[in-house]
mmCIF file of C-alpha atoms in Angstrom:
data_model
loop_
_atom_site.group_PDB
_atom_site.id
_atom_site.type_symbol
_atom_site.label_atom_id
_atom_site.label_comp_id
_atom_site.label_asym_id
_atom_site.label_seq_id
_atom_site.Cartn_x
_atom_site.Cartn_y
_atom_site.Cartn_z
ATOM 1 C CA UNK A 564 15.753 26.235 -9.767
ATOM 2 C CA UNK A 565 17.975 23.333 -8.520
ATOM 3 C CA UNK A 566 16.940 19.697 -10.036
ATOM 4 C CA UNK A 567 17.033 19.030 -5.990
ATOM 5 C CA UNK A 568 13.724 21.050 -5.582
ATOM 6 C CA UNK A 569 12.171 21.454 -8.953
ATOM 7 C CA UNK A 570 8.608 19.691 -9.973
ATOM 8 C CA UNK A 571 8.392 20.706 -12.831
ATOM 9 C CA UNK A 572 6.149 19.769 -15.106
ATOM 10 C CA UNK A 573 3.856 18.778 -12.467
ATOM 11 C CA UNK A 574 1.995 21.622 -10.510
ATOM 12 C CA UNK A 575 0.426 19.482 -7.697
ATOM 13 C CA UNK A 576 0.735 16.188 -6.066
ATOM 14 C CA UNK A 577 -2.518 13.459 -5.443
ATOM 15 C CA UNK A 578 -2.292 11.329 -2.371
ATOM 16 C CA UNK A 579 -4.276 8.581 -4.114
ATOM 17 C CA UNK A 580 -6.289 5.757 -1.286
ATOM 18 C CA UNK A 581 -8.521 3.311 -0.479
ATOM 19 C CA UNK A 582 -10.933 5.416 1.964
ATOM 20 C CA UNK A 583 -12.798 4.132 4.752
ATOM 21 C CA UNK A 584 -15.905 4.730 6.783
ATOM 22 C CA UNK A 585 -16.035 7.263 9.637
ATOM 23 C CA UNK A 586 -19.220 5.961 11.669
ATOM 24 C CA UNK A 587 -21.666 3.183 11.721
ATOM 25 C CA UNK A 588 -23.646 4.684 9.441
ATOM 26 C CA UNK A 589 -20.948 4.718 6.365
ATOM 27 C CA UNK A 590 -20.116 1.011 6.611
ATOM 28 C CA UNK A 591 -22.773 -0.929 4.630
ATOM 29 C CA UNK A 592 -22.428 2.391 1.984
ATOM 30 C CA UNK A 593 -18.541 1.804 2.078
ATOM 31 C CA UNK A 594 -18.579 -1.530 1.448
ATOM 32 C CA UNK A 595 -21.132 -1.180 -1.553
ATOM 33 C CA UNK A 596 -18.777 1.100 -2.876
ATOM 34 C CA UNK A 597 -16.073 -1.662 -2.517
ATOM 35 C CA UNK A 598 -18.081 -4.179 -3.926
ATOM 36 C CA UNK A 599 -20.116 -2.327 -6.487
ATOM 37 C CA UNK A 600 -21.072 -4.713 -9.671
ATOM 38 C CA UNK A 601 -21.219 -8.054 -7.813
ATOM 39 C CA UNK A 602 -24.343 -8.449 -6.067
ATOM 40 C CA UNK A 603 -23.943 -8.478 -3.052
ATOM 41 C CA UNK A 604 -26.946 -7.948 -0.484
ATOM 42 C CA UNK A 605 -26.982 -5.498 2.063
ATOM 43 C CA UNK A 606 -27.295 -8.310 4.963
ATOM 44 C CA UNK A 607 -23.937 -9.890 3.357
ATOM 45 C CA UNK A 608 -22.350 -6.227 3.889
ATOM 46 C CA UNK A 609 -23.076 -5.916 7.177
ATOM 47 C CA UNK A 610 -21.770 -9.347 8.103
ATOM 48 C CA UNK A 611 -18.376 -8.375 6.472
ATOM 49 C CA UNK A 612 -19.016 -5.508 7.744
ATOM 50 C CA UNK A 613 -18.476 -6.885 11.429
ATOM 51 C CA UNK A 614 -14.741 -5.831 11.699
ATOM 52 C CA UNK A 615 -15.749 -2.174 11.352
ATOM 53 C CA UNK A 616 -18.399 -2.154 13.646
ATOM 54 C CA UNK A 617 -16.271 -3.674 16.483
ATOM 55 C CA UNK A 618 -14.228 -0.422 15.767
ATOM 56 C CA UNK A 619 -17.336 1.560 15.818
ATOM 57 C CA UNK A 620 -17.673 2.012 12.477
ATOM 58 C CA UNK A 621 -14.361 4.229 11.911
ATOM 59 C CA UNK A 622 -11.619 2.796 9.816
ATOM 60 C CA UNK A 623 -8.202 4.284 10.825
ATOM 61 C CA UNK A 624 -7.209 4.674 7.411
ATOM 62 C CA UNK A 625 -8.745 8.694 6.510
ATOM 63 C CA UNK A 626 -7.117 9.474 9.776
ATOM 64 C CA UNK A 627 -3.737 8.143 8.849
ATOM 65 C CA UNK A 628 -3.696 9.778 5.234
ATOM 66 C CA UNK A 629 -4.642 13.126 6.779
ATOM 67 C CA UNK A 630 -1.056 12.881 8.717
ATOM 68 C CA UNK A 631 0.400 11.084 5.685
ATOM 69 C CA UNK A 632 -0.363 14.763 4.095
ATOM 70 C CA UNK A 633 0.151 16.634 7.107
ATOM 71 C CA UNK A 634 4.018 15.158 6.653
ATOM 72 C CA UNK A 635 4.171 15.739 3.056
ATOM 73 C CA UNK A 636 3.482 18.915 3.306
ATOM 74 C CA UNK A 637 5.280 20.123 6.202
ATOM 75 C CA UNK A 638 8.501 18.039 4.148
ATOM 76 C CA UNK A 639 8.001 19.908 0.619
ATOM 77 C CA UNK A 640 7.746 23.502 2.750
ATOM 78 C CA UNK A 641 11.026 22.230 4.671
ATOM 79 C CA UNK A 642 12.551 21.254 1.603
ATOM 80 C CA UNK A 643 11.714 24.482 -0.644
ATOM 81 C CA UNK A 644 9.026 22.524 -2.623
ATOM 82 C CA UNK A 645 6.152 24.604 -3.354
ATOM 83 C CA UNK A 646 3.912 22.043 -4.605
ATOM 84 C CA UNK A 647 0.502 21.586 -3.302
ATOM 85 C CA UNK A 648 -0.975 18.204 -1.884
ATOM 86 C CA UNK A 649 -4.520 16.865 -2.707
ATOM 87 C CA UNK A 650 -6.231 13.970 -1.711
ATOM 88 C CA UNK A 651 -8.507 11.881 -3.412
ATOM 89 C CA UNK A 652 -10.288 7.868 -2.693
ATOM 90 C CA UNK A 653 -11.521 5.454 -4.224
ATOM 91 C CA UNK A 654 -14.045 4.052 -1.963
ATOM 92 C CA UNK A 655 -15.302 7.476 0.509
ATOM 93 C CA UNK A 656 -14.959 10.670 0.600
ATOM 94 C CA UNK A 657 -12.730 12.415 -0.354
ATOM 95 C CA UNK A 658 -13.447 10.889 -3.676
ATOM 96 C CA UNK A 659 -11.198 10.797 -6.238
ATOM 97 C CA UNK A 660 -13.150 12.380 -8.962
ATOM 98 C CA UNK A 661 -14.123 15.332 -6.867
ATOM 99 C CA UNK A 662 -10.428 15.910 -5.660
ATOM 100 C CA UNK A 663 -9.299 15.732 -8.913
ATOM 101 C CA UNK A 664 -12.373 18.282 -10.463
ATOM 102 C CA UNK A 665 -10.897 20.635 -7.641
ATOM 103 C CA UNK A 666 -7.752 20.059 -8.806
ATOM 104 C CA UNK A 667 -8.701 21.296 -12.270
ATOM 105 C CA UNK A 668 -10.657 24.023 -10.981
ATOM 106 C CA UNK A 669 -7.279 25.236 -8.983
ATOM 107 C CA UNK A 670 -5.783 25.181 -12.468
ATOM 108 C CA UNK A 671 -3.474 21.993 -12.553
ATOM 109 C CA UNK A 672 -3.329 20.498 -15.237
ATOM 110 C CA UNK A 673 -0.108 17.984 -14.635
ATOM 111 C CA UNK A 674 -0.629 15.842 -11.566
ATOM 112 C CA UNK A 675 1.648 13.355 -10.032
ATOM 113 C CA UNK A 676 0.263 10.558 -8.290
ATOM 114 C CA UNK A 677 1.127 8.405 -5.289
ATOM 115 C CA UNK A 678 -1.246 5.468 -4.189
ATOM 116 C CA UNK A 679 -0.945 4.386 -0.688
ATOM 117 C CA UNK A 680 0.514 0.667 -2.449
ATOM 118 C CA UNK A 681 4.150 -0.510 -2.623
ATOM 119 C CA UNK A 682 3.722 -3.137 -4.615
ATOM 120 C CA UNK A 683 2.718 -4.337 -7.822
ATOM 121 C CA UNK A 684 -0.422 -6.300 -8.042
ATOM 122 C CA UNK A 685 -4.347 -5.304 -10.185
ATOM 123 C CA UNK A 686 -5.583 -4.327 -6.640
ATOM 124 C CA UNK A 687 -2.669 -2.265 -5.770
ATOM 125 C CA UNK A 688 -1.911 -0.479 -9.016
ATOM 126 C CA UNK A 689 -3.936 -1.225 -12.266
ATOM 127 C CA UNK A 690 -6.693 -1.081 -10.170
ATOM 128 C CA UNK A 691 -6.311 2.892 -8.961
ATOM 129 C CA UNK A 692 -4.705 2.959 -12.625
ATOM 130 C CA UNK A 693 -8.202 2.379 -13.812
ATOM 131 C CA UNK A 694 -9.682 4.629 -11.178
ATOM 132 C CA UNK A 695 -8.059 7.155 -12.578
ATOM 133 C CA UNK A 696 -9.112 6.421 -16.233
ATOM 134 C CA UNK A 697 -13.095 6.375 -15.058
ATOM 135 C CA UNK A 698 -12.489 9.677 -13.275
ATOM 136 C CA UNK A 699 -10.673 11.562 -15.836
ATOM 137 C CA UNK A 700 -13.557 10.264 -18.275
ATOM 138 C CA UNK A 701 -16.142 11.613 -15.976
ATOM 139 C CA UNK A 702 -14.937 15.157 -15.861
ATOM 140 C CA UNK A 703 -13.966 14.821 -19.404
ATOM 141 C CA UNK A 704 -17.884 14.565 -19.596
ATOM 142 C CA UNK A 705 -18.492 17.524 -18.114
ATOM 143 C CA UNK A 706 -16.365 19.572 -20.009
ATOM 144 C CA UNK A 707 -13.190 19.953 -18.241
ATOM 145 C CA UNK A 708 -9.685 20.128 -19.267
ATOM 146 C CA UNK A 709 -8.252 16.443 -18.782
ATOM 147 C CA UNK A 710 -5.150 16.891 -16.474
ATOM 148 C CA UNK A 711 -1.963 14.539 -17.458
ATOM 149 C CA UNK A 712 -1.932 12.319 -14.227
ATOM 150 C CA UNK A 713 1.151 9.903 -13.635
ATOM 151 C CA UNK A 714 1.923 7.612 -10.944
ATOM 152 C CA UNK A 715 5.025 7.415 -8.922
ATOM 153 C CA UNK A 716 6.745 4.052 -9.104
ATOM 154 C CA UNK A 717 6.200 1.779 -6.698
ATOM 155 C CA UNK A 718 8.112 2.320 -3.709
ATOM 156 C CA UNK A 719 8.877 -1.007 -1.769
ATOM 157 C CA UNK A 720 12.120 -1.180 -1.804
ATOM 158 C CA UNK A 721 13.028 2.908 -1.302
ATOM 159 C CA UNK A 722 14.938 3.173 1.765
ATOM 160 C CA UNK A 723 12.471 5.803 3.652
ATOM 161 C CA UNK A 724 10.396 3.047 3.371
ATOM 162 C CA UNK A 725 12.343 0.370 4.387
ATOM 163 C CA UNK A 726 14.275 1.707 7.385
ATOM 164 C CA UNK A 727 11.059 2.678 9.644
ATOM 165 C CA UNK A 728 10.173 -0.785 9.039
ATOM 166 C CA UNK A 729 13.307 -1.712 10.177
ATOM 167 C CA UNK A 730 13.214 -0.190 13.223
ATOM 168 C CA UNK A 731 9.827 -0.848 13.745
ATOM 169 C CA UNK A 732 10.786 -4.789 14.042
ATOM 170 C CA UNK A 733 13.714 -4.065 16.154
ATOM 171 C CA UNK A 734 11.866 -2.113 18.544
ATOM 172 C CA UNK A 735 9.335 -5.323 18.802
ATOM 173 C CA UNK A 736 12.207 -7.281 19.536
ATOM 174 C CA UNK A 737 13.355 -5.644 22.191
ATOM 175 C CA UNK A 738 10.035 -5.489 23.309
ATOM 176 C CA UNK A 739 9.483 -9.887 23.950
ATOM 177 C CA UNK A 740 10.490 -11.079 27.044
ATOM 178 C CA UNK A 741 14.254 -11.533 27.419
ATOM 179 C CA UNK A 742 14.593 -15.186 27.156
ATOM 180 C CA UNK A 743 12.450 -15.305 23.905
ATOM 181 C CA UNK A 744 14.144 -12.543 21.835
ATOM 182 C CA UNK A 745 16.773 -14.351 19.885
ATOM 183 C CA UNK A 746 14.436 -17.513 19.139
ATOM 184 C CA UNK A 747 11.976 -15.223 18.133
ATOM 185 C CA UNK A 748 10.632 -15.678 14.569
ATOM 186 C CA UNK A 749 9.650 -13.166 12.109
ATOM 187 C CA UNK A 750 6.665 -13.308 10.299
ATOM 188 C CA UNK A 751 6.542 -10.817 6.974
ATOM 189 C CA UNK A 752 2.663 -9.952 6.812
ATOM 190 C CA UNK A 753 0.829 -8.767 4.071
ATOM 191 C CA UNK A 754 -2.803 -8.607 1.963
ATOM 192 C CA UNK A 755 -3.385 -12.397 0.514
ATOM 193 C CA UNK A 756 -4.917 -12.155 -2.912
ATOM 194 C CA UNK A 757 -5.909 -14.875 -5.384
ATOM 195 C CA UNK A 758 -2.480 -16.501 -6.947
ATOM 196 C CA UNK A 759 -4.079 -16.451 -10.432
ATOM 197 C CA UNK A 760 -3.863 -12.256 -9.425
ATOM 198 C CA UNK A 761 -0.592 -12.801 -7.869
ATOM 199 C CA UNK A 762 0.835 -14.776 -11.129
ATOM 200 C CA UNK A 763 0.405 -12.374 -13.484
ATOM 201 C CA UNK A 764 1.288 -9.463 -11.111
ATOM 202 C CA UNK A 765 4.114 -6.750 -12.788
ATOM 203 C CA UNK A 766 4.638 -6.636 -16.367
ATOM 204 C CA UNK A 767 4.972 -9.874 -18.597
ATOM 205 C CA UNK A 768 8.611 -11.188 -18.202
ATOM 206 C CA UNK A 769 7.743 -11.408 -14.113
ATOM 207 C CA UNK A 770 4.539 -13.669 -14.359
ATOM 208 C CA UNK A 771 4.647 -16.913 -12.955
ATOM 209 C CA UNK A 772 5.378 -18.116 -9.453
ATOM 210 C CA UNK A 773 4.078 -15.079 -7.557
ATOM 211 C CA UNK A 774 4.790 -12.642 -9.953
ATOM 212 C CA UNK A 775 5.972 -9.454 -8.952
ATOM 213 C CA UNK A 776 3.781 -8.812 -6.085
ATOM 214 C CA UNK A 777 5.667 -12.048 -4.271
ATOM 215 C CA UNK A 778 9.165 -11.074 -5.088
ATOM 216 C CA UNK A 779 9.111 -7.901 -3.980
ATOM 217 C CA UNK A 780 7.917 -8.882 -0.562
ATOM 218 C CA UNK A 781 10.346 -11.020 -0.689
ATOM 219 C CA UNK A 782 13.179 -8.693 -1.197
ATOM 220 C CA UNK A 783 11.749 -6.304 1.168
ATOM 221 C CA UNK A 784 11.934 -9.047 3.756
ATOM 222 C CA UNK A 785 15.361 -10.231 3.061
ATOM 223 C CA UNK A 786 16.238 -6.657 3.315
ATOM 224 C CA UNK A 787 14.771 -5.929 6.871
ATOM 225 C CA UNK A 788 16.282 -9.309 8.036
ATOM 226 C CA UNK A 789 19.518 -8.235 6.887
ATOM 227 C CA UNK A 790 19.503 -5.155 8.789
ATOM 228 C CA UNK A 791 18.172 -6.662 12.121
ATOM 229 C CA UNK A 792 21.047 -8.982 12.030
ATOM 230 C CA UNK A 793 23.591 -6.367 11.149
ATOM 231 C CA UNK A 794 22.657 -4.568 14.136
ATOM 232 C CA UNK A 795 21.828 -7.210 16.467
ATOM 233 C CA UNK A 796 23.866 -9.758 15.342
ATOM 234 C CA UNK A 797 21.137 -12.359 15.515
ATOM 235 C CA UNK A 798 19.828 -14.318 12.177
ATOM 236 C CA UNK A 799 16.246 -14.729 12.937
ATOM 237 C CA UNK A 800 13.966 -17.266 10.894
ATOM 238 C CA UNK A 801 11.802 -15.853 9.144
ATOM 239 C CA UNK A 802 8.466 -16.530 6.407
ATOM 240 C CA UNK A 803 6.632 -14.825 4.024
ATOM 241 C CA UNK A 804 3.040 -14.942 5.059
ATOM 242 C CA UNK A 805 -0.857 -13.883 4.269
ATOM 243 C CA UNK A 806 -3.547 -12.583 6.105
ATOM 244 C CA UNK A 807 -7.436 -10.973 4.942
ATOM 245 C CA UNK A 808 -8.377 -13.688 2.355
ATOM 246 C CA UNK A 809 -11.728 -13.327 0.937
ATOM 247 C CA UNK A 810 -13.583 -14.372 -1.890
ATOM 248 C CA UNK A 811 -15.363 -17.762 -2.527
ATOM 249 C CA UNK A 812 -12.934 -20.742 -0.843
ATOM 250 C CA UNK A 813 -12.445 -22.407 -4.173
ATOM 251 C CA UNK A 814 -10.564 -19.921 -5.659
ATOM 252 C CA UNK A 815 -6.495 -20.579 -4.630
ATOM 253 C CA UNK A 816 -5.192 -17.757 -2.644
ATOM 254 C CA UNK A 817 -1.618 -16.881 -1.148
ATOM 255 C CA UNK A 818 -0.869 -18.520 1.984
ATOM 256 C CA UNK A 819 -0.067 -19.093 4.341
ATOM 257 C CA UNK A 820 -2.962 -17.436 6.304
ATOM 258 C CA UNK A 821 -1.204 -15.871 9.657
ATOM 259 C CA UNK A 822 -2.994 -17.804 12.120
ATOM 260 C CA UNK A 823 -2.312 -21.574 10.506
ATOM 261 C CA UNK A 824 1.510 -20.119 10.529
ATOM 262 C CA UNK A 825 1.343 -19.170 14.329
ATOM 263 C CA UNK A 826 -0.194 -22.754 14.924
ATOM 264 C CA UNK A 827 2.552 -24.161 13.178
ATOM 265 C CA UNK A 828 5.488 -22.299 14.507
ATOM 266 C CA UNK A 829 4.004 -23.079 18.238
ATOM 267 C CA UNK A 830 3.579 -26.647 17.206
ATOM 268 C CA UNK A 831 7.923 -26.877 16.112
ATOM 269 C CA UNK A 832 8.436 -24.886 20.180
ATOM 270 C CA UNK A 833 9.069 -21.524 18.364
ATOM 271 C CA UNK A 834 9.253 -19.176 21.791
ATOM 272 C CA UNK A 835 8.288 -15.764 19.875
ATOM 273 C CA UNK A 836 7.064 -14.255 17.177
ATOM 274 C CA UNK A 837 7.377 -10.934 15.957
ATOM 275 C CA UNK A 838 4.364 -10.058 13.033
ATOM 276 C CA UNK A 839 5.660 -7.289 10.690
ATOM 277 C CA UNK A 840 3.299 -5.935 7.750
ATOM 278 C CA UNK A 841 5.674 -5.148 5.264
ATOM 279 C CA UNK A 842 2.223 -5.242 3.058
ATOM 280 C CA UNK A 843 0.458 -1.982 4.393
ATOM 281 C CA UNK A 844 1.131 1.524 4.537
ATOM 282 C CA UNK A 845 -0.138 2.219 7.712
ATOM 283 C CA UNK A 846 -2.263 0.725 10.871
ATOM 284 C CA UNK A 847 -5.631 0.344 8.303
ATOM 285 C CA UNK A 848 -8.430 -1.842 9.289
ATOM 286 C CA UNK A 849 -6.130 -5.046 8.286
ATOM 287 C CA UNK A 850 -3.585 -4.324 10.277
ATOM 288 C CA UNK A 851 -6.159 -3.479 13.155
ATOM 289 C CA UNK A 852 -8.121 -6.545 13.296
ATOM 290 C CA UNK A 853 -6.921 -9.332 11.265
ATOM 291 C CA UNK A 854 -3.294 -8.976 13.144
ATOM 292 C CA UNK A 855 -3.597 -6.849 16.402
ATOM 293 C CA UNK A 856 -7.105 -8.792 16.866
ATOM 294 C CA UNK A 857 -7.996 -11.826 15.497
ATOM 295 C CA UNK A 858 -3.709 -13.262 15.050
ATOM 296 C CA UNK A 859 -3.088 -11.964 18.799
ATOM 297 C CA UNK A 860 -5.779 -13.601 19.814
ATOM 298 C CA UNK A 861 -4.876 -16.754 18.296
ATOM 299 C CA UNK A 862 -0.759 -16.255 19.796
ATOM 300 C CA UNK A 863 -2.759 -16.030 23.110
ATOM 301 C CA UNK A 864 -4.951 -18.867 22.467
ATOM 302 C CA UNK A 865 -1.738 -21.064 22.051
ATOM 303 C CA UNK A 866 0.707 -19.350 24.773
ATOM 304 C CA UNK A 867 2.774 -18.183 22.315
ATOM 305 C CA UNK A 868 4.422 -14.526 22.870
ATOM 306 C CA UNK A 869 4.049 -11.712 19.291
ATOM 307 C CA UNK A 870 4.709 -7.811 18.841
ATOM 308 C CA UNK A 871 3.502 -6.431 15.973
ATOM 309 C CA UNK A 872 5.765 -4.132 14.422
ATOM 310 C CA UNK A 873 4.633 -0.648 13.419
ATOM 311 C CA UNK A 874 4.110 0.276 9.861
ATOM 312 C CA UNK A 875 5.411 3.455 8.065
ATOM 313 C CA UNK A 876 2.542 5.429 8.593
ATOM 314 C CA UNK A 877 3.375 9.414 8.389
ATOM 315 C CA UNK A 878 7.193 9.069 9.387
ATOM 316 C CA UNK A 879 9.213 11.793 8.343
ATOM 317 C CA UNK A 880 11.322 9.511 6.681
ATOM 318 C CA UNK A 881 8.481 8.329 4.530
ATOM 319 C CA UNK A 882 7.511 11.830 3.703
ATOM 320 C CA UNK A 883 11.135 12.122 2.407
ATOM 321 C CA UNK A 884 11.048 9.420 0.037
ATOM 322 C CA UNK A 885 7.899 10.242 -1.296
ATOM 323 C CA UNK A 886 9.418 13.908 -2.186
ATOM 324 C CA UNK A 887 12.576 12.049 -3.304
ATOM 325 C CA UNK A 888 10.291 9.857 -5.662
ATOM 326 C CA UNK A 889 8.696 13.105 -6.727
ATOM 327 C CA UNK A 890 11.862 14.797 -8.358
ATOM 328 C CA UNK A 891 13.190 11.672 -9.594
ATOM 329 C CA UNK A 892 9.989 11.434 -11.566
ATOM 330 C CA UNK A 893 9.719 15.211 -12.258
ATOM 331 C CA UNK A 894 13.515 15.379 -13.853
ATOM 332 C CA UNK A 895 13.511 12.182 -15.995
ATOM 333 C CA UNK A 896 9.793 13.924 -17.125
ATOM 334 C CA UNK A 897 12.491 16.720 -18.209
ATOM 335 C CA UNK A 898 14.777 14.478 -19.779
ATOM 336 C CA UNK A 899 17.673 14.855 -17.709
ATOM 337 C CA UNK A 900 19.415 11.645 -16.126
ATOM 338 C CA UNK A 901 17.665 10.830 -12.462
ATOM 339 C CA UNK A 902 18.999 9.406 -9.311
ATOM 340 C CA UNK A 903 16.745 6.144 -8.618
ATOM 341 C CA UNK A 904 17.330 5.552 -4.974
ATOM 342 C CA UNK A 905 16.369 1.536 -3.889
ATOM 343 C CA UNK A 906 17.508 -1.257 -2.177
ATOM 344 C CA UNK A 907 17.950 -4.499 -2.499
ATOM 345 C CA UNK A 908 18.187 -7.042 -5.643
ATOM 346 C CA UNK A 909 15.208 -6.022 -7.981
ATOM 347 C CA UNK A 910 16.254 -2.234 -8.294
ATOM 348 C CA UNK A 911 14.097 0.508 -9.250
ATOM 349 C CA UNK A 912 10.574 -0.063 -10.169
ATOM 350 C CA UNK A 913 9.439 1.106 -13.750
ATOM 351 C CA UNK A 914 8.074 4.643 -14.387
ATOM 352 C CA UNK A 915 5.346 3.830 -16.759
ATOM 353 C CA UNK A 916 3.452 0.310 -16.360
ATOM 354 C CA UNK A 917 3.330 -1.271 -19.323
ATOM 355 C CA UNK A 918 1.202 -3.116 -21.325
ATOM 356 C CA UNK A 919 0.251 -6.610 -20.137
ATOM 357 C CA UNK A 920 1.468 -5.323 -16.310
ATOM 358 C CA UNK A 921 -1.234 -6.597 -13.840
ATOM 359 C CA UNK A 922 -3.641 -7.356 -16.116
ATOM 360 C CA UNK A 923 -7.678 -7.469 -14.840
ATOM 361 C CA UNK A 924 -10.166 -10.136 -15.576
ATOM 362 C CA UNK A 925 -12.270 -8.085 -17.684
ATOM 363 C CA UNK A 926 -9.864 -5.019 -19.615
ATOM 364 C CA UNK A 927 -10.662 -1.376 -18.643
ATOM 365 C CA UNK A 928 -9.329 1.540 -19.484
ATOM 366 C CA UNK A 929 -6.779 2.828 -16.782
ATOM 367 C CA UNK A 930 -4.731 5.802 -16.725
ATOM 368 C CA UNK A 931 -0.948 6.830 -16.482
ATOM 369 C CA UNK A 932 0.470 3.249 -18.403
ATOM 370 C CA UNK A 933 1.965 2.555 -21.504
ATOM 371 C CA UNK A 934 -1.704 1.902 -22.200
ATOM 372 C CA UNK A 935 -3.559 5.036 -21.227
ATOM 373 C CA UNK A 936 -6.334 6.947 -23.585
ATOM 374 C CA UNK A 937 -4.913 9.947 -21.653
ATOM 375 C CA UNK A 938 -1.202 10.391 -22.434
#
């Protein structure tokens, strides 16, 4: 079989996520799940809860990976790939360690691995590494064959991810009014976390100032602001910014927050803004409220015109590069020379995470690393 449409080794592919609830009644549940270990009482839950329930109760998020797999798999069949697709959670159903005891039932015993994260931060990759570690121990438990999981690199700066993000802020430029377009700001959104987490994001020789997790936002940014000017011939301003802080207010965080930004672009006569959230994979509960509700609301509040750009969601494109990723992975595994397609100034992401890379507070055992009890 051509390198072009060969897996091997791996016999299946795990679409790896965060879950969310599906009614009012799997909120408080969810979010115990999410916050398991710290404390918290149920009243707290359902007051964080809040942003679920004005959605009532449904997170878009299990909706959006079902057509994340719906394009995978129609890609692989239009590709010649006869590999199938699971999916597995962290938080909901599906969980992860019943996908993956299916998965062993079915017979698979090497499993590739892509988390719905670009980037490279504990929550968004050390964190699902150590999912993975506490699942695989489970079954292990029971009796089962351990499968060999690994995950695919992260994916920020591939170019099926990066051009429908492209287009997805030109086509909210086009969309302000007229007269507003080419003073329009761009605001690069994504998931604030602690900067302690931030810091010491990626593996050692990248802590420090934002770590990883900031520079590759970064790049991705200066990348999509490239391209908008390329084709529009416009050089719009643009900022790296935050949004969904939590945590106790003490702690330092990322910022800035999205909302003090839009107050201070309106306050220096900025005429537009276009919010783009380079951060998330798709239109999840973030995206949903803390941008399309609570940041619109706050553009509104001040008179101040924003389009959100779209995120990648299941475009085909996407579905291509996650293939692409796939047999890049599959023919170094074979130890023949790969094709690492990315953009921009940081290059290819690593394989294997390795030691020291987005280290947690308290060490656990996580999976598919330099590091893992299950090589």
């Amino acid at each position: 079989m051509s390198d072009l449409r060969d897996p091997a080794p791996y016999d299946a592919l795990l679409l790896l996520s965060f879950g969310g609830p599906e009614g009012p009644d799997d909120v408080v549940p969810f979010l115990a799940n999410v916050t398991r270990g710290r404390g918290i009482p149920e009243e707290r839950l359902k007051e964080v809860g809040k942003h679920y329930f004005l959605f009532g109760g449904i997170s878009p998020i299990n909706a959006q990976n079902r057509a994340l797999l719906d394009a995978l798999r129609e890609d692989f069949a239009g590709h010649g790939l006869d590999l199938p697709v699971y999916w597995g959670n962290r938080n909901w159903a599906p969980y992860l360690t019943d996908t993956l005891r299916e998965m062993i039932t079915d017979g698979h015993r090497r499993i590739a691995v892509l988390a719905t994260s670009a980037y490279a931060s504990y929550s968004g990759c050390r964190q699902y590494r150590e999912n993975l570690a506490e699942s695989l121990a489970a079954l292990e438990a029971e009796g089962l064959p351990v499968p060999r999981v690994d995950k695919l690199r992260h994916y920020f700066n591939h170019p099926g991810f990066v051009r429908p993000m492209v287009d997805g802020v030109l086509a909210s430029l086009a969309g302000l009014p007229e007269d507003v377009r080419a003073g329009a700001h761009l605001a690069f959104c994504t998931h604030s976390i602690p900067t302690s987490a931030a810091d010491t994001s990626g593996p050692e020789q990248t802590h420090g100032d934002g770590g990883s997790y900031v520079a590759e936002h970064l790049d991705v940014a200066r990348l999509i602001v490239d391209a908008v000017r390329e084709e529009t011939g416009v050089e719009h301003p643009w900022q790296l910014v935050y949004q969904s802080r939590s945590g106790a207010p003490h702690i330092p965080w990322l910022e800035p927050d999205i909302c003090d930004h839009l107050e201070t672009l309106h306050g220096e006569g900025v005429p537009a803004v276009v919010m783009a959230p380079i951060g998330f994979v798709s239109d999840h509960m973030e995206v949903l409220y803390d941008l399309d509700t609570e940041a619109t609301a706050k553009a509104a509040e001040l008179g101040l015109p924003v389009r959100r750009s779209a995120t990648v969601g299941a475009d085909p494109r996407f579905a291509a590069a996650v293939r692409e990723l796939l047999l890049e992975r599959a023919t170094a595994e074979r130890g023949r020379p790969a094709q690492r397609c990315a953009l921009g100034e940081l290059g290819p992401s690593h394989d294997l995470c390795p030691v020291g890379c987005c280290p947690a507070r308290a060490p656990k055992p996580a999976a598919a690393g330099a590091d893992s009890p299950y090589a």
